[in-house]
Coordinates of N, CA and C in Angstrom, one line a residue:
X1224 N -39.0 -5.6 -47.1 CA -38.2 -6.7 -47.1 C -36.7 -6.4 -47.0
X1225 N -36.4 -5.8 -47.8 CA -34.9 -4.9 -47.5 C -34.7 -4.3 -46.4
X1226 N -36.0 -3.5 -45.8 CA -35.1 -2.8 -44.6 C -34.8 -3.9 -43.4
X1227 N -35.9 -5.1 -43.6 CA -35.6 -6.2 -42.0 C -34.6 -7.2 -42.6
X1228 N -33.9 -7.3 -43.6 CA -32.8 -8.3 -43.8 C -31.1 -6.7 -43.3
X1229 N -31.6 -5.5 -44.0 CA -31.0 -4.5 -43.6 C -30.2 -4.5 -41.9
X1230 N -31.8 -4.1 -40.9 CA -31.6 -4.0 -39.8 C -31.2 -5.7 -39.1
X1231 N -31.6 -6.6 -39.5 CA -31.0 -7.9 -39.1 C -29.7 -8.0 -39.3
X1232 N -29.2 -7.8 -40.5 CA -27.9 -7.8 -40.2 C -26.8 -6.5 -39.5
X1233 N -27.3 -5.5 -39.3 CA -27.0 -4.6 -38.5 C -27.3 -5.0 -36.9
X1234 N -28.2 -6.1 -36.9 CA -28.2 -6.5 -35.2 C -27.4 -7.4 -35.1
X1235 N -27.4 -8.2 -35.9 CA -26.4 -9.6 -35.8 C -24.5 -9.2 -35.6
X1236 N -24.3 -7.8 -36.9 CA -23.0 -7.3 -36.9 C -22.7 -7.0 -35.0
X1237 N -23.8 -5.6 -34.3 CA -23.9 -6.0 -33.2 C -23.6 -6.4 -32.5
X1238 N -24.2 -7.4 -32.7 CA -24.6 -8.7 -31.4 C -23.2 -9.8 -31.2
X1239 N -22.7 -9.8 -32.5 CA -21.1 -10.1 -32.5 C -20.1 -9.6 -32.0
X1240 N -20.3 -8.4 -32.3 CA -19.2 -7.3 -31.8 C -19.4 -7.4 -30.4
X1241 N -20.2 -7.2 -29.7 CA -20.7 -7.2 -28.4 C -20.2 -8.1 -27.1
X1242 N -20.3 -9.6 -28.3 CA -20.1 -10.7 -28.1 C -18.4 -10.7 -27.6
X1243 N -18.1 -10.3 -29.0 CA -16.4 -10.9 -28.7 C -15.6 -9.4 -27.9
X1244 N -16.6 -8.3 -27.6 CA -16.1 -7.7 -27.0 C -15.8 -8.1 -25.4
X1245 N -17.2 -9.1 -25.2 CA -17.4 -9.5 -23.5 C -16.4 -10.8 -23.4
X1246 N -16.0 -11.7 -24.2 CA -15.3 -12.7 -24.6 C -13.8 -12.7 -24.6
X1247 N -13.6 -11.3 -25.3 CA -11.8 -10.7 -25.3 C -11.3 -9.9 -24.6
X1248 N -12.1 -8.9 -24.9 CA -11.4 -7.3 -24.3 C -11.9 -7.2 -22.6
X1249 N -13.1 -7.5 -22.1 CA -13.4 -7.5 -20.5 C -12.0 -8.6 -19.7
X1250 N -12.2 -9.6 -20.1 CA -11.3 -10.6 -19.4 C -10.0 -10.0 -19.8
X1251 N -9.5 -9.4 -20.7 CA -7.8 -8.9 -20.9 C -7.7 -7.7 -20.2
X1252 N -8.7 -7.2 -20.4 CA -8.5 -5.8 -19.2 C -8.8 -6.3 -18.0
X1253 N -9.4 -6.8 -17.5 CA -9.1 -7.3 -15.8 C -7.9 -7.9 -15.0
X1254 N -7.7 -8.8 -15.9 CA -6.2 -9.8 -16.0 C -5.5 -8.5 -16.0
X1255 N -5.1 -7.2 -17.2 CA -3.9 -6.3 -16.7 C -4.5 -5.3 -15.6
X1256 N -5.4 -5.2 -15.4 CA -5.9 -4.6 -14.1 C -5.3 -4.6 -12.8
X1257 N -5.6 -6.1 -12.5 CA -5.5 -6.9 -11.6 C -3.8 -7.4 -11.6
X1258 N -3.0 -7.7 -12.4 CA -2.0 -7.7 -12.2 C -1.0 -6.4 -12.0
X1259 N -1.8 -5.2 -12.3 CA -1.1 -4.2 -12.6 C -1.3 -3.8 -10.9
X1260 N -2.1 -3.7 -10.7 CA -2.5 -3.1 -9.0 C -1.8 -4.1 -8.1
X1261 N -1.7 -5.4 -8.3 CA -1.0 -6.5 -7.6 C 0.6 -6.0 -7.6
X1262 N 0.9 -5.5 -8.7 CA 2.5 -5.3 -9.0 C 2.7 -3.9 -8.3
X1263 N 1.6 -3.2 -7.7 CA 1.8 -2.1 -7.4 C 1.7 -2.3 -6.1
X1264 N 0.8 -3.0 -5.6 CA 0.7 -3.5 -4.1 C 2.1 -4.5 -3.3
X1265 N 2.8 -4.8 -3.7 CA 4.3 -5.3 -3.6 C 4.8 -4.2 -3.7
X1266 N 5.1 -3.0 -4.5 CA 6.0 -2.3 -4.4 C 5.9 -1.4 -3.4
X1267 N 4.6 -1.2 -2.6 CA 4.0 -0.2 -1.8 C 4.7 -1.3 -0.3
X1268 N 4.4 -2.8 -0.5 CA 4.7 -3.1 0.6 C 6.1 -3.1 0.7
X1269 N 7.1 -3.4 -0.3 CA 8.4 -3.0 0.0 C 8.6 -1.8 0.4
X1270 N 8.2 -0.8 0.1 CA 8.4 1.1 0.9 C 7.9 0.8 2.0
X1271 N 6.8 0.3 2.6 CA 6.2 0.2 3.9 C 7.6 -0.4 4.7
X1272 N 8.0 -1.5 4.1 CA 9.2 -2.3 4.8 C 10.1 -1.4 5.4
X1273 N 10.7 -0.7 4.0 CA 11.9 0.0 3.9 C 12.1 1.4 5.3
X1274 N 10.3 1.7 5.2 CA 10.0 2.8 6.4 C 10.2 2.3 7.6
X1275 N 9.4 1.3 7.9 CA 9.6 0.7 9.2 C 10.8 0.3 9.6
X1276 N 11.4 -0.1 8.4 CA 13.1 -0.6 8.9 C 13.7 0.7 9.6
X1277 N 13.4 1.8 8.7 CA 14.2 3.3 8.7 C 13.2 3.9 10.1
X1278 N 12.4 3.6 10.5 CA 11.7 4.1 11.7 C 12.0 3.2 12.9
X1279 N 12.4 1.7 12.8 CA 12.9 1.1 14.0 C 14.8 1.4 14.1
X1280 N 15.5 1.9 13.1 CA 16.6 2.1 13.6 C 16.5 3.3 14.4
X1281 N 16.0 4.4 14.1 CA 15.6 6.1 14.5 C 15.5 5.4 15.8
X1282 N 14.5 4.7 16.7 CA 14.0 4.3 17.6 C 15.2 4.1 18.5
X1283 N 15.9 2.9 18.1 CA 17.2 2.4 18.6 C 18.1 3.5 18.9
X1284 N 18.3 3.7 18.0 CA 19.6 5.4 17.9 C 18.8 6.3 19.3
X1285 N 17.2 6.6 19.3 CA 16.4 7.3 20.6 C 16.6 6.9 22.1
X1286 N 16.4 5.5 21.8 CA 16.5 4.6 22.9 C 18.1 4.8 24.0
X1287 N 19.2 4.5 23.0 CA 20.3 4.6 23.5 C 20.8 6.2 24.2
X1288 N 20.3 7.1 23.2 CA 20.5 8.8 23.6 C 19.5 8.8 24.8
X1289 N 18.4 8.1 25.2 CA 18.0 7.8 26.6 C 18.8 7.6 27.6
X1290 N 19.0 6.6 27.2 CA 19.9 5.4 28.3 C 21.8 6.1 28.4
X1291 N 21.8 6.7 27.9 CA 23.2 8.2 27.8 C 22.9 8.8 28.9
X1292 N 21.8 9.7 28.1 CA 21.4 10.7 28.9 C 21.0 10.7 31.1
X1293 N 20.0 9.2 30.8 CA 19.6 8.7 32.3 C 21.4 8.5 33.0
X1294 N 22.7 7.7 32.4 CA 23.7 7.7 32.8 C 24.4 9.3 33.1
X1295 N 24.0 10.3 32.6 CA 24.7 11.3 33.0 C 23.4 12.0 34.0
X1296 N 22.8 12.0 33.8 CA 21.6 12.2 35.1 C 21.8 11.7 36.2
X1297 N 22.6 10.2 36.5 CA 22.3 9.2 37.5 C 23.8 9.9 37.8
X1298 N 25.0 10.1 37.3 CA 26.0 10.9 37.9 C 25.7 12.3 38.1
X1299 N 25.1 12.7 37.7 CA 25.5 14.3 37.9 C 24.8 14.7 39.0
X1300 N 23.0 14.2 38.9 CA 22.3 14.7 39.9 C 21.3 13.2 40.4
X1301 N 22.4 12.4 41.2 CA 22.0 10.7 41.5 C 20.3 10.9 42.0
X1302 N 19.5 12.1 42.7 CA 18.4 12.0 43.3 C 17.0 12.2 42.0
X1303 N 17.6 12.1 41.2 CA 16.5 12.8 39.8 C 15.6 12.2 39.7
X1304 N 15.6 10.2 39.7 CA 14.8 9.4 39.6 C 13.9 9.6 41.2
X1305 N 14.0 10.0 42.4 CA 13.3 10.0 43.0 C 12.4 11.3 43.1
X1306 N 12.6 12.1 42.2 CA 11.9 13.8 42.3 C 11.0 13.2 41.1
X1307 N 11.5 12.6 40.3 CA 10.4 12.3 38.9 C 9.3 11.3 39.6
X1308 N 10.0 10.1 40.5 CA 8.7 9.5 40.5 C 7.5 10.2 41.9
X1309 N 8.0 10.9 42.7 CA 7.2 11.9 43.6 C 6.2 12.6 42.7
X1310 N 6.9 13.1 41.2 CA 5.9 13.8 40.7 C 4.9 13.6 40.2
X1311 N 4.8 11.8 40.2 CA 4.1 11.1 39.1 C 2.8 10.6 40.3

């Protein structure tokens, strides 16, 4: 008689615990989970930003030392653009 009021309340203690663990602690850890990786996913896309900004200026700055360079090509040796496209 003692040991099944014993183990009943050792199921019941349990079965509470269990309870208010699925009740509190699951849903508070997801919620910081979930916002924690959200706060991290914003900061990742601001660097993503920051790169591409810093990879389309590089471009620009490329583009122009192009367009330099084709100008001192087109004076120095005017026939260049017709030997490149023969080669192509």
């Amino acid at each position: 008689m003692y040991a099944d009021s014993f183990f009943g309340v050792i199921f019941s203690f349990g079965l509470v615990c269990a309870i208010l663990f699925i009740v509190i602690c699951i849903p508070l850890w997801l919620i910081l989970h979930y916002s924690r990786s959200k706060r991290a996913h914003r900061i990742l896309a601001r660097e993503d930003r920051e790169e591409l900004q810093r990879l389309e200026d590089h471009a620009e700055e490329l583009s122009e030392r192009v367009d330099t360079l084709e100008k001192i090509l087109d004076h120095s040796a005017p026939r260049w653009r017709r030997t490149q496209t023969e080669r192509e």
